[in-house]
mmCIF file of C-alpha atoms and ligand atoms in Angstrom:
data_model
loop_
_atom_site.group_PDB
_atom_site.id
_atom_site.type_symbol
_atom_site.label_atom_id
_atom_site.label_comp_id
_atom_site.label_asym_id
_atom_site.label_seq_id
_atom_site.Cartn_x
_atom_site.Cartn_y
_atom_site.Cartn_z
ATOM 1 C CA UNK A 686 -8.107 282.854 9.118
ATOM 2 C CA UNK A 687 -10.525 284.344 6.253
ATOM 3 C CA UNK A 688 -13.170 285.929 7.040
ATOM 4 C CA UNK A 689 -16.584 286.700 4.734
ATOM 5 C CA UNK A 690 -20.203 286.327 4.096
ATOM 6 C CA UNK A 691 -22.277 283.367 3.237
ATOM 7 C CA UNK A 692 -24.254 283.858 0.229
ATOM 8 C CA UNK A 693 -25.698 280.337 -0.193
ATOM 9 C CA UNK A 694 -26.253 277.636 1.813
ATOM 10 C CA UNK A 695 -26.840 274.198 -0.279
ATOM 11 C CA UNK A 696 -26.600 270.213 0.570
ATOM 12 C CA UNK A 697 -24.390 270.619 3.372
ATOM 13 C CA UNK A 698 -21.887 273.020 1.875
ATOM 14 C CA UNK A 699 -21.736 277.125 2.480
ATOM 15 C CA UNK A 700 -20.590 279.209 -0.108
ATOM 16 C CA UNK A 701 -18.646 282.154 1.529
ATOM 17 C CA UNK A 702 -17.977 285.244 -0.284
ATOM 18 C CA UNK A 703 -14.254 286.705 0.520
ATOM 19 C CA UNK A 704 -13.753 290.839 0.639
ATOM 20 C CA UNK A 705 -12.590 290.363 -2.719
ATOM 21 C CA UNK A 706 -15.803 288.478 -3.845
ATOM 22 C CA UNK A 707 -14.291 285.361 -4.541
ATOM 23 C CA UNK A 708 -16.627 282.070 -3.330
ATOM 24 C CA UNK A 709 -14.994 279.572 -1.459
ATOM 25 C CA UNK A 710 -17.223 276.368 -0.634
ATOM 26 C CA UNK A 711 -16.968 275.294 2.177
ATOM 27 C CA UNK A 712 -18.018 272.674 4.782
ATOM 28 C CA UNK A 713 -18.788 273.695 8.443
ATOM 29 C CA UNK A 714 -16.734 272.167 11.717
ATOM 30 C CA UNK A 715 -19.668 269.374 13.975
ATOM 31 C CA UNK A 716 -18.752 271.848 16.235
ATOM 32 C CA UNK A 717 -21.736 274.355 15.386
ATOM 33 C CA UNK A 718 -24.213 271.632 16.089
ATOM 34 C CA UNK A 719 -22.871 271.202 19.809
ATOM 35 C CA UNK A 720 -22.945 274.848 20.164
ATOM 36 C CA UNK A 721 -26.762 274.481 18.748
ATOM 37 C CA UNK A 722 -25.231 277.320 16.101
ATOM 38 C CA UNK A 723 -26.586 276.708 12.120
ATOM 39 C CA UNK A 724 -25.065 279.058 10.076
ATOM 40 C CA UNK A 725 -27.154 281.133 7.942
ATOM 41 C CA UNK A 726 -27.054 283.017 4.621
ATOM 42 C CA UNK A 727 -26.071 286.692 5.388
ATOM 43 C CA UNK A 728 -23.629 285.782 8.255
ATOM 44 C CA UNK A 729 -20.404 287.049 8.388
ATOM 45 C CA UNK A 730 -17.859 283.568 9.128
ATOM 46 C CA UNK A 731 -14.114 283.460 9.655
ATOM 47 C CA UNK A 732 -13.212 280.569 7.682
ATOM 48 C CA UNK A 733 -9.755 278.666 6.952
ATOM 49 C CA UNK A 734 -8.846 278.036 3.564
ATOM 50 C CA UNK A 735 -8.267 274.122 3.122
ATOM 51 C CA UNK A 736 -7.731 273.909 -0.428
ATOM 52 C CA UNK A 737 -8.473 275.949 -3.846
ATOM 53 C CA UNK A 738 -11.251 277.883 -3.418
ATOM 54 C CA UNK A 739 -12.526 275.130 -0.339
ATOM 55 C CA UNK A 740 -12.665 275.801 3.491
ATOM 56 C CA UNK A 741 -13.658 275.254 6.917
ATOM 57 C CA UNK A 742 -15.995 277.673 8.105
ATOM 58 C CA UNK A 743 -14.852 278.456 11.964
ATOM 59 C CA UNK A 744 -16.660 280.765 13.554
ATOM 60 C CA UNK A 745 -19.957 282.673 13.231
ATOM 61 C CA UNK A 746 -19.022 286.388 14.302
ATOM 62 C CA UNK A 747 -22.348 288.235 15.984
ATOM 63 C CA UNK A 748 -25.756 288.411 14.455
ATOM 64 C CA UNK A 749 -27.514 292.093 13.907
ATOM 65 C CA UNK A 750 -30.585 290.008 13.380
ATOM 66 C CA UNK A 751 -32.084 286.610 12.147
ATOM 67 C CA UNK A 752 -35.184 285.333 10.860
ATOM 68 C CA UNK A 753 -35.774 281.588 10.722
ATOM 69 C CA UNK A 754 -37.867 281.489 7.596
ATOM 70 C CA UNK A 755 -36.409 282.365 5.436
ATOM 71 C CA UNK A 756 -33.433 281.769 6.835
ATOM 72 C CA UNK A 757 -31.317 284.548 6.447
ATOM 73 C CA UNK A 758 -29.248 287.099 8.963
ATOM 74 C CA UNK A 759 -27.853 290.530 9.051
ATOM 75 C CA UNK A 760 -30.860 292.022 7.013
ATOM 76 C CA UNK A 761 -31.236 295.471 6.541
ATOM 77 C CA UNK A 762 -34.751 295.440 4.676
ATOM 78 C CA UNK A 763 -37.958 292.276 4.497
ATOM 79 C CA UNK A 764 -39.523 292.349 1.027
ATOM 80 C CA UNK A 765 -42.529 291.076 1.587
ATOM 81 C CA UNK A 766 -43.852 290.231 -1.698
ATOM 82 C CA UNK A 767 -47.565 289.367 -2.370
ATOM 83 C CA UNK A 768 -50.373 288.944 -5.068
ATOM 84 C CA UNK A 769 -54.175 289.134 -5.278
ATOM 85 C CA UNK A 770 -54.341 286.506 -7.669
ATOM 86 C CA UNK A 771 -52.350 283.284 -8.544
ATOM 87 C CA UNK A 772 -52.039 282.965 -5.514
ATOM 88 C CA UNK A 773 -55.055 284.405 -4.159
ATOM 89 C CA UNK A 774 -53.896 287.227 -1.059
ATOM 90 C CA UNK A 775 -53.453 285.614 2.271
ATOM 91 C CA UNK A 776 -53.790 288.997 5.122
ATOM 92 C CA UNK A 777 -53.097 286.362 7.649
ATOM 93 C CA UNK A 778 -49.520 285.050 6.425
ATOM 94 C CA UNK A 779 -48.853 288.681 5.424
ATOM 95 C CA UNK A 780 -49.350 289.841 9.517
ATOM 96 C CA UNK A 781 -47.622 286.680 10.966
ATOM 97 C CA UNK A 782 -44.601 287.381 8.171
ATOM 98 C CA UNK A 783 -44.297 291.341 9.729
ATOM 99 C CA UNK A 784 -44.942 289.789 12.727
ATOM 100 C CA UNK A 785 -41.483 287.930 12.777
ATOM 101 C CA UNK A 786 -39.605 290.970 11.084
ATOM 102 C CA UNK A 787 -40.471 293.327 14.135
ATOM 103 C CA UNK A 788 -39.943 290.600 16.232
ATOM 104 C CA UNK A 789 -36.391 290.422 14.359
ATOM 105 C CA UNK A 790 -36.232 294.156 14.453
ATOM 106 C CA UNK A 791 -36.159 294.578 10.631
ATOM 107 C CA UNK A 792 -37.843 296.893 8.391
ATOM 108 C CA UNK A 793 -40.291 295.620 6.027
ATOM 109 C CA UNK A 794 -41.372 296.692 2.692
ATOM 110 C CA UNK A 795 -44.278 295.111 1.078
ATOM 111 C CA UNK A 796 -44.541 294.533 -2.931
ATOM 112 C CA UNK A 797 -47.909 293.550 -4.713
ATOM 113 C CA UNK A 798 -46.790 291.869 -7.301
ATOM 114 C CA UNK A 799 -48.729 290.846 -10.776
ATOM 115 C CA UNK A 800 -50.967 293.918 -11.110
ATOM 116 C CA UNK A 801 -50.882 292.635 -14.937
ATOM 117 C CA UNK A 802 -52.813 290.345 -13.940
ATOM 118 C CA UNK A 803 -55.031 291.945 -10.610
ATOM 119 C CA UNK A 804 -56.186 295.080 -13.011
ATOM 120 C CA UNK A 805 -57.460 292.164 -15.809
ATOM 121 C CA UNK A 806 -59.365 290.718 -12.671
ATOM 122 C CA UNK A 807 -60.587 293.855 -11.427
ATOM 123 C CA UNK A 808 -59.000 293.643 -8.320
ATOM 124 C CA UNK A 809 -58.305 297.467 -8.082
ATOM 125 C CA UNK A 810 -60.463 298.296 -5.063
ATOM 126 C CA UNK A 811 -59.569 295.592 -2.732
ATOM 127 C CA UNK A 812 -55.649 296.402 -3.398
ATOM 128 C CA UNK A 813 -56.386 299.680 -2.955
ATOM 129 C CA UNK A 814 -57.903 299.090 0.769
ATOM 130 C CA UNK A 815 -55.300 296.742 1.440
ATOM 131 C CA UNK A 816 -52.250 299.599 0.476
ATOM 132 C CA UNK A 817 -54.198 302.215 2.699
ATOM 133 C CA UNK A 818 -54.012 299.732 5.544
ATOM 134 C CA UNK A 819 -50.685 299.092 5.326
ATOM 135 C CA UNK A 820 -49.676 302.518 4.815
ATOM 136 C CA UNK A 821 -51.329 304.073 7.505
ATOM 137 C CA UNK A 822 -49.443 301.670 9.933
ATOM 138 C CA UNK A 823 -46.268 302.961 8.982
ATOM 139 C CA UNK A 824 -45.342 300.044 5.647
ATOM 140 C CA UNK A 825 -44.236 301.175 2.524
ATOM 141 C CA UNK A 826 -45.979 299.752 -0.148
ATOM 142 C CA UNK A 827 -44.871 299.052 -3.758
ATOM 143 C CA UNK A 828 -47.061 297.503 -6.828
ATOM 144 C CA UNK A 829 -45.078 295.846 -9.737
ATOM 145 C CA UNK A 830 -45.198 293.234 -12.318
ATOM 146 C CA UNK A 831 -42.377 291.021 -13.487
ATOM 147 C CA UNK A 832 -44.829 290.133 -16.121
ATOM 148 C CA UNK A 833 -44.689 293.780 -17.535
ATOM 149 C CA UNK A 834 -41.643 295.029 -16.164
ATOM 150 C CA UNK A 835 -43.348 297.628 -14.193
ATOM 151 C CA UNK A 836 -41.802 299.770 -10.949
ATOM 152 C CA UNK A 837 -38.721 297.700 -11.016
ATOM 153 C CA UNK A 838 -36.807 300.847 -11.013
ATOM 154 C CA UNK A 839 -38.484 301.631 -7.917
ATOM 155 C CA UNK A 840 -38.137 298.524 -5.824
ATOM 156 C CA UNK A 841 -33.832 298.826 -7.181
ATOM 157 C CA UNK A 842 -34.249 302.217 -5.599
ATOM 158 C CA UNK A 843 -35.818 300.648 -1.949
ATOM 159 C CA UNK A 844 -32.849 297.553 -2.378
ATOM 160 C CA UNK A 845 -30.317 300.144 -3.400
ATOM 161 C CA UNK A 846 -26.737 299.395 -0.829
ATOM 162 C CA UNK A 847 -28.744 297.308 1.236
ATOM 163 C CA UNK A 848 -28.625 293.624 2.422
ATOM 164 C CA UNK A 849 -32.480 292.292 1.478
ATOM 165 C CA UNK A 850 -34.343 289.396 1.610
ATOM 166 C CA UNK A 851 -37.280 288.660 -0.284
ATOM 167 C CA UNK A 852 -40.076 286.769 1.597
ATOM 168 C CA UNK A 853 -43.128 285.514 0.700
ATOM 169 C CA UNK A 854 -45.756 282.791 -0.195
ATOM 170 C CA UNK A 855 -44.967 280.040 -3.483
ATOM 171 C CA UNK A 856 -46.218 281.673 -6.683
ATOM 172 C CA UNK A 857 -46.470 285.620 -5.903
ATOM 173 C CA UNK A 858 -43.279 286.330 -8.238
ATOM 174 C CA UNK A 859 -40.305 286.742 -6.038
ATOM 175 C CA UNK A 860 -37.909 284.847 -8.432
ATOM 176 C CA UNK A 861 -39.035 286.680 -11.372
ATOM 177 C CA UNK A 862 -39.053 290.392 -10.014
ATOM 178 C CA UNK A 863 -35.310 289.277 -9.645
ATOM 179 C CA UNK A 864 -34.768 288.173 -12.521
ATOM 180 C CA UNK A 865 -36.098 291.471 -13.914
ATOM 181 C CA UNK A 866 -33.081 293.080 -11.584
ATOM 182 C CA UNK A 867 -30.250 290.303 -12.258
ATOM 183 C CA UNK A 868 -30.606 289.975 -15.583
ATOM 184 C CA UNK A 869 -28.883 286.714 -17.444
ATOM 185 C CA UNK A 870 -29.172 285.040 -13.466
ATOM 186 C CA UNK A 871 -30.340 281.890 -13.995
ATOM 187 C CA UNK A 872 -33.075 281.742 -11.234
ATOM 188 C CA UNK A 873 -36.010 279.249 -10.741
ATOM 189 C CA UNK A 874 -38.974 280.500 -11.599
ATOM 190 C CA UNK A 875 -41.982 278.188 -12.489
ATOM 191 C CA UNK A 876 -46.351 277.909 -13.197
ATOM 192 C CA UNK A 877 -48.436 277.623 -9.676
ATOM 193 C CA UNK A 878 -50.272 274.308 -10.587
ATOM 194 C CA UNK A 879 -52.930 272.962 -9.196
ATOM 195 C CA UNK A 880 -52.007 269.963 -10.470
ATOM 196 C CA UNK A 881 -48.957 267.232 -8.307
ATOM 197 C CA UNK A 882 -46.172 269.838 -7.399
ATOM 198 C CA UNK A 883 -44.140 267.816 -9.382
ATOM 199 C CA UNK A 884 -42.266 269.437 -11.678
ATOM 200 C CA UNK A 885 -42.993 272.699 -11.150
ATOM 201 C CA UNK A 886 -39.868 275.121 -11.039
ATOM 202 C CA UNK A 887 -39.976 276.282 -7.168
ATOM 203 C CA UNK A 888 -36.890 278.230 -5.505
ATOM 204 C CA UNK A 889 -35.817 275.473 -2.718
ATOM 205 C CA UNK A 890 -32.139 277.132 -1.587
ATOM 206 C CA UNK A 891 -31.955 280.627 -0.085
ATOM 207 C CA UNK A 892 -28.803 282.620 -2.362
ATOM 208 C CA UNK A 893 -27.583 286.375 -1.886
ATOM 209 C CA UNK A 894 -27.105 287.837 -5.062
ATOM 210 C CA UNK A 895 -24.645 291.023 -4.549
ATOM 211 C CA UNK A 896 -25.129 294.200 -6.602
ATOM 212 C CA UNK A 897 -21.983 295.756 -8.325
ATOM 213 C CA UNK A 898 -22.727 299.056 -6.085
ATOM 214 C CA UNK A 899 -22.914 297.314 -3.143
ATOM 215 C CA UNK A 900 -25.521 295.504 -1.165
ATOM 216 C CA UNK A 901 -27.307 292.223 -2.181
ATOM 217 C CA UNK A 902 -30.649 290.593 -2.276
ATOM 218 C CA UNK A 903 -31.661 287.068 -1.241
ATOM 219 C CA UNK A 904 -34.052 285.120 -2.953
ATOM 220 C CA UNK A 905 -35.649 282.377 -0.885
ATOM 221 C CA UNK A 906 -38.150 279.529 -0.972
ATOM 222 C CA UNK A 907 -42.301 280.444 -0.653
ATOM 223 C CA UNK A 908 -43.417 278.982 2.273
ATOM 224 C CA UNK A 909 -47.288 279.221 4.012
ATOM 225 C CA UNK A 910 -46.547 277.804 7.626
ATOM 226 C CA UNK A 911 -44.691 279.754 10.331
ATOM 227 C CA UNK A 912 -45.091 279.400 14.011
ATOM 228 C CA UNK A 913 -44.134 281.236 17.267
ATOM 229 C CA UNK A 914 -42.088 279.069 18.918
ATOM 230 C CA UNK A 915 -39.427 281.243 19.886
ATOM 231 C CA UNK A 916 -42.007 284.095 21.160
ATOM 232 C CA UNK A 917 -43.512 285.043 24.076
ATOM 233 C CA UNK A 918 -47.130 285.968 24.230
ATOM 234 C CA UNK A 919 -46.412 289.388 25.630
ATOM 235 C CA UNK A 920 -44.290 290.079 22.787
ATOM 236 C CA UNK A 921 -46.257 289.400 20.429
ATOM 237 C CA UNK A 922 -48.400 292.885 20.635
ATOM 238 C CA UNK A 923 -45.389 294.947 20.242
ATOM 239 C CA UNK A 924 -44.559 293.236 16.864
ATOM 240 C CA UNK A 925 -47.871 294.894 15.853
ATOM 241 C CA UNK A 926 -46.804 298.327 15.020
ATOM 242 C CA UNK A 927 -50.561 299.159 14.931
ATOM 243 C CA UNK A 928 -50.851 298.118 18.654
ATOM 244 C CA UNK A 929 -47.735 298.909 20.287
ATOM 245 C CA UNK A 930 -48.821 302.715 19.425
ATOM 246 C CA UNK A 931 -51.349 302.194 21.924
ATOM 247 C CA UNK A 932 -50.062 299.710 24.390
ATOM 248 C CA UNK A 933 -48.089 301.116 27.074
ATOM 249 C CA UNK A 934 -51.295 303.088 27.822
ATOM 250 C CA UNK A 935 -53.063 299.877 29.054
ATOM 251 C CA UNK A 936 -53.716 299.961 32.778
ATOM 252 C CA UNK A 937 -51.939 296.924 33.295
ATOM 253 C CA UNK A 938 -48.420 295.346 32.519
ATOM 254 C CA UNK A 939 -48.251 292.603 30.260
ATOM 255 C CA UNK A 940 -51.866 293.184 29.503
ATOM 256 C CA UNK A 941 -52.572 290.693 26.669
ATOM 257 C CA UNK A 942 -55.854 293.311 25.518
ATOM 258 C CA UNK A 943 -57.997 290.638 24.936
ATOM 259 C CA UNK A 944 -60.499 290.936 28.284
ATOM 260 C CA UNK A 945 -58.463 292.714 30.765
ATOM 261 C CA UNK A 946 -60.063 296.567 31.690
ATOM 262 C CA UNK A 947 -58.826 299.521 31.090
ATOM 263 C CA UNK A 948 -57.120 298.223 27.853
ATOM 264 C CA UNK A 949 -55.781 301.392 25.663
ATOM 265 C CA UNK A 950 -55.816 298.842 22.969
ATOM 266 C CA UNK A 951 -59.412 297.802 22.933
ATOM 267 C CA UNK A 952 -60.144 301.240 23.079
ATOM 268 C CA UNK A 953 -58.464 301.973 20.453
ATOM 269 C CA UNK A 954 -60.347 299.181 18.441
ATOM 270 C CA UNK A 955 -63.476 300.163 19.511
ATOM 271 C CA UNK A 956 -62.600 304.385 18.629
ATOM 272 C CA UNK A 957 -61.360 303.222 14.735
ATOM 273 C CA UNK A 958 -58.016 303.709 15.687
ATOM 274 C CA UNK A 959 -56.569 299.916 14.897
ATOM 275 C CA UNK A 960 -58.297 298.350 12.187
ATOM 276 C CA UNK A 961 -60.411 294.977 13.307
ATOM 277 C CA UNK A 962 -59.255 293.200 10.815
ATOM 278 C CA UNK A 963 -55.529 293.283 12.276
ATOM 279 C CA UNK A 964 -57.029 293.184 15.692
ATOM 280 C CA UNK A 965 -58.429 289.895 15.163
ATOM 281 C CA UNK A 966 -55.058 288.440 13.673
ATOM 282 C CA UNK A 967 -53.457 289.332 16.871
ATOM 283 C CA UNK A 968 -55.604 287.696 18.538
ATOM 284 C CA UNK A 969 -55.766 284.541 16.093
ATOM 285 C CA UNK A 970 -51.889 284.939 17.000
ATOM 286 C CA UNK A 971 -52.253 284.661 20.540
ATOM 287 C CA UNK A 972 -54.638 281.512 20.437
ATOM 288 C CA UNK A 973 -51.766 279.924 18.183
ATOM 289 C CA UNK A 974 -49.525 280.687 20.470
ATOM 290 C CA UNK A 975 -51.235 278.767 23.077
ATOM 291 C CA UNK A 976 -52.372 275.737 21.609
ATOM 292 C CA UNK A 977 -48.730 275.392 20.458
ATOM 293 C CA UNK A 978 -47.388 275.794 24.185
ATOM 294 C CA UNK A 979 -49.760 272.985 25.240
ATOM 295 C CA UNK A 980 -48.056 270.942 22.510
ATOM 296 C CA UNK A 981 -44.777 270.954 22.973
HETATM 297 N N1 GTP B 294 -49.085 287.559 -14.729
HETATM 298 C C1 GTP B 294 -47.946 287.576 -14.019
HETATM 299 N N2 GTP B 294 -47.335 286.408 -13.711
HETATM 300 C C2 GTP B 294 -46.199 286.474 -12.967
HETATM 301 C C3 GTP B 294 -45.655 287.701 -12.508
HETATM 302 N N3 GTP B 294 -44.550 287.414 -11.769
HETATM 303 C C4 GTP B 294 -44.406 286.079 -11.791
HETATM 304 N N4 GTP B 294 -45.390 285.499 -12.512
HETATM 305 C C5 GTP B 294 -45.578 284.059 -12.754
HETATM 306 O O1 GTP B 294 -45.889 283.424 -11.527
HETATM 307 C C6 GTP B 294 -45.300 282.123 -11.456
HETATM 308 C C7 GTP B 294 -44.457 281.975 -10.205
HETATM 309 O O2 GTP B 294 -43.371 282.866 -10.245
HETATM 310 P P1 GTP B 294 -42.036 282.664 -9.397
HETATM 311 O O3 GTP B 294 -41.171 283.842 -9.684
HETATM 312 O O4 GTP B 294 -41.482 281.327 -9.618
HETATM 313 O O5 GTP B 294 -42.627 282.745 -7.917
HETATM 314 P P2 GTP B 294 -41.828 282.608 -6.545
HETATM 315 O O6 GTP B 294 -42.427 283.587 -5.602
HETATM 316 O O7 GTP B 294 -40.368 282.721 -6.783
HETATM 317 O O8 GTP B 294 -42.198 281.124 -6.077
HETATM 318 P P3 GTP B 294 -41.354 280.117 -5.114
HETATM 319 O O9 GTP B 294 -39.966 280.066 -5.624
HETATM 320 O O10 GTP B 294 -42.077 278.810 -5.222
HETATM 321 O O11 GTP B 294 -41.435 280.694 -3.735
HETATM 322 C C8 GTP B 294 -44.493 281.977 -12.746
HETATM 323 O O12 GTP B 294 -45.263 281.253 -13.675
HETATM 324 C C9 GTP B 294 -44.305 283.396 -13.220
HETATM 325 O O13 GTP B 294 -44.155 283.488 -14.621
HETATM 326 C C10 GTP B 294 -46.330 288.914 -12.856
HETATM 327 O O14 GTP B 294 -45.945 290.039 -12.519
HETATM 328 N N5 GTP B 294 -47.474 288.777 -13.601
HETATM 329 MG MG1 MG B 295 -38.838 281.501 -6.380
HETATM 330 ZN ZN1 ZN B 296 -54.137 296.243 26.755
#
C-alpha cells in the first residue's frame, strides 16, 4: 500500500500526491460512506495503486484538524482573506469564519485584500479600526493587493513550510493573491457581477498547490453561509479568543454570559475590555445556534 496526501478533490475522483510528488487519481472504496468518513483535501490516505498513475484510496490515517468549509484537513495556518470593497466587508462572516478555526484549533491570519482599490474609496479609517481590533485580540493582520502586487512577499513569508488554506467570501481576491505566488498556475479568477452568476469565473474545487521548499496552500471556493451544527453552545465562547480571556472567571460553569450574574464576561464588556461589536456577534451566534437546534 501507498501512502500520500490529497491535493484535490474533483467529480468523484481524489488526486493523491505520492512522497515523490507524483499524482495518482484515484477513486475512493463505498466503504468511507458506511464509516460516515469523506475524505478531504490535506489528508494523508494509504492508497493501492490499480493501474498507471490510478488507485484506490484505502484508508484515511488520523486528522490533526478539519474544517468543513472549506473543506480541507491537517492545516497549519486559516488565511482569512477579506475586502472593504467589491465585496463590501462582512465583520459577521469574518467572526463566524475564526469562529470555526478555534473551534478547529487552527491559527488564523487575516489578509485585507484590494487596498488598490479601498485607498481610491477612502476607506483608510474604517480598515484601520478594523486591523486594531483584530490585532489587539491576538490576529495577525496583513493588507495586500493582487491588483498591485503589493505585500505578497509578506504573506509568502506567513505561508512559508506550512500547509494553508485560504478562506473567505466570493470576490475578495483569494485566487488572484495566488496567482501572484504560483505564477503560470492556471487558477480561476473572475469579475463580482451583479448581474446572473453566470459566467463569471468562480473557484468551485478546493486544490493544494505545494511550494518547491515545502509546504502548500489551498485555494478554495467563496462561500457566505456557515452554520454550527457540529457545536455546542458552551463552546462557542471559547472560540472567541476575546472572551475566553475572561471566561473561566464567571461565577458559574457553562455560563453562557448573556444574563447570568456574576459574569466576568459582561464585565468585561461593560469595563472596555471586549469590544461590543464582537460581543454582540457572540451573541448573534448563540441565537443561531438555537433556532437551528429547534430545526433539526
Ligand atoms: N482592484 C482589485 N481587484 C482585485 C484584487 N484582487 C482581485 N481582484 C479582482 O476581484 C475579482 C475576484 O477575484 P478572485 O481572485 O476571483 O476572487 P476569489 O476570492 O478567488 O473568488 P471565488 O473564487 O469566487 O471565491 C476579479 O475580478 C479580480 O481581478 C485587488 O487586489 N485589487
Ligand atoms: Mg477563487
Ligand atoms: Zn459568563
Amino acid at each position: 500500500m501507498a501512502k500520500g496526501r490529497i491535493i484535490k478533490a474533483l467529480s468523484g475522483y481524489y488526486y493523491v500526491s505520492d512522497e515523490n510528488n507524483v499524482v495518482w487519481q484515484c477513486r475512493a472504496r463505498g466503504l468511507f460512506k458506511k464509516k460516515g468518513i469523506t475524505p478531504l483535501v490535506g489528508d494523508q490516505v494509504e492508497f493501492d495503486p490499480t493501474g498507471e498513475k490510478e488507485g484506490y484510496v484505502q484508508n484515511v490515517l488520523p486528522r490533526k484538524n478539519e474544517l468543513i468549509r472549506p473543506p480541507v484537513a491537517n492545516i497549519d495556518l486559516a488565511v482569512v482573506v477579506v475586502s472593504f470593497d467589491e465585496p463590501p466587508f462582512n465583520p459577521y462572516l469574518l467572526d463566524k469564519i475564526l469562529v470555526h478555526t478555534e473551534y478547529a484549533g487552527i491559527q488564523s491570519l487575516i489578509c485585507i485584500n484590494k487596498m488598490d482599490l479601498e485607498r481610491k474609496k477612502g476607506k483608510q479609517e474604517d480598515i484601520d479600526a478594523m486591523i486594531q481590533l483584530y490585532q489587539s485580540i491576538g490576529y495577525p493582520v496583513i493588507t495586500t493587493s493582487a491588483k498591485e502586487n503589493e505585500e505578497i512577499e509578506q504573506l509568502k513569508k506567513h505561508l512559508a513550510g506550512k500547509i494553508s488554506v485560504f478562506a473567505g467570501p466570493s470576490g475578495v481576491g483569494k485566487s488572484s493573491l495566488l496567482s501572484r505566488i504560483f505564477p503560470g498556475r492556471d487558477l480561476e479568477t473572475g469579475q463580482v457581477s451583479t448581474k446572473l452568476k453566470r459566467g463569471r469565473h468562480t473557484t468551485r474545487h478546493v486544490e493544494l498547490l505545494p511550494f518547491k521548499e515545502g509546504g502548500a496552500v489551498a485555494d478554495t471556493p467563496g462561500f457566505s453561509q456557515l452554520d454550527f451544527r457540529h457545536m455546542e453552545k458552551e463552546e462557542l465562547s471559547d472560540c472567541f479568543i476575546d472572551l475566553r480571556a475572561y471566561s473561566p472567571q464567571c461565577k458559574f460553569r457553562g455560563c453562557l454570559h448573556v444574563s447570568e450574574p456574576d459574569c466576568a464576561v459582561q464585565e468585561a464588556l461593560e469595563n472596555g475590555g471586549i469590544h461590543p461589536e464582537r460581543y454582540e456577534h457572540y451573541v448573534q451566534f448563540l441565537q443561531e445556534m438555537n433556532e437551528k437546534k429547534r430545526r433539526y
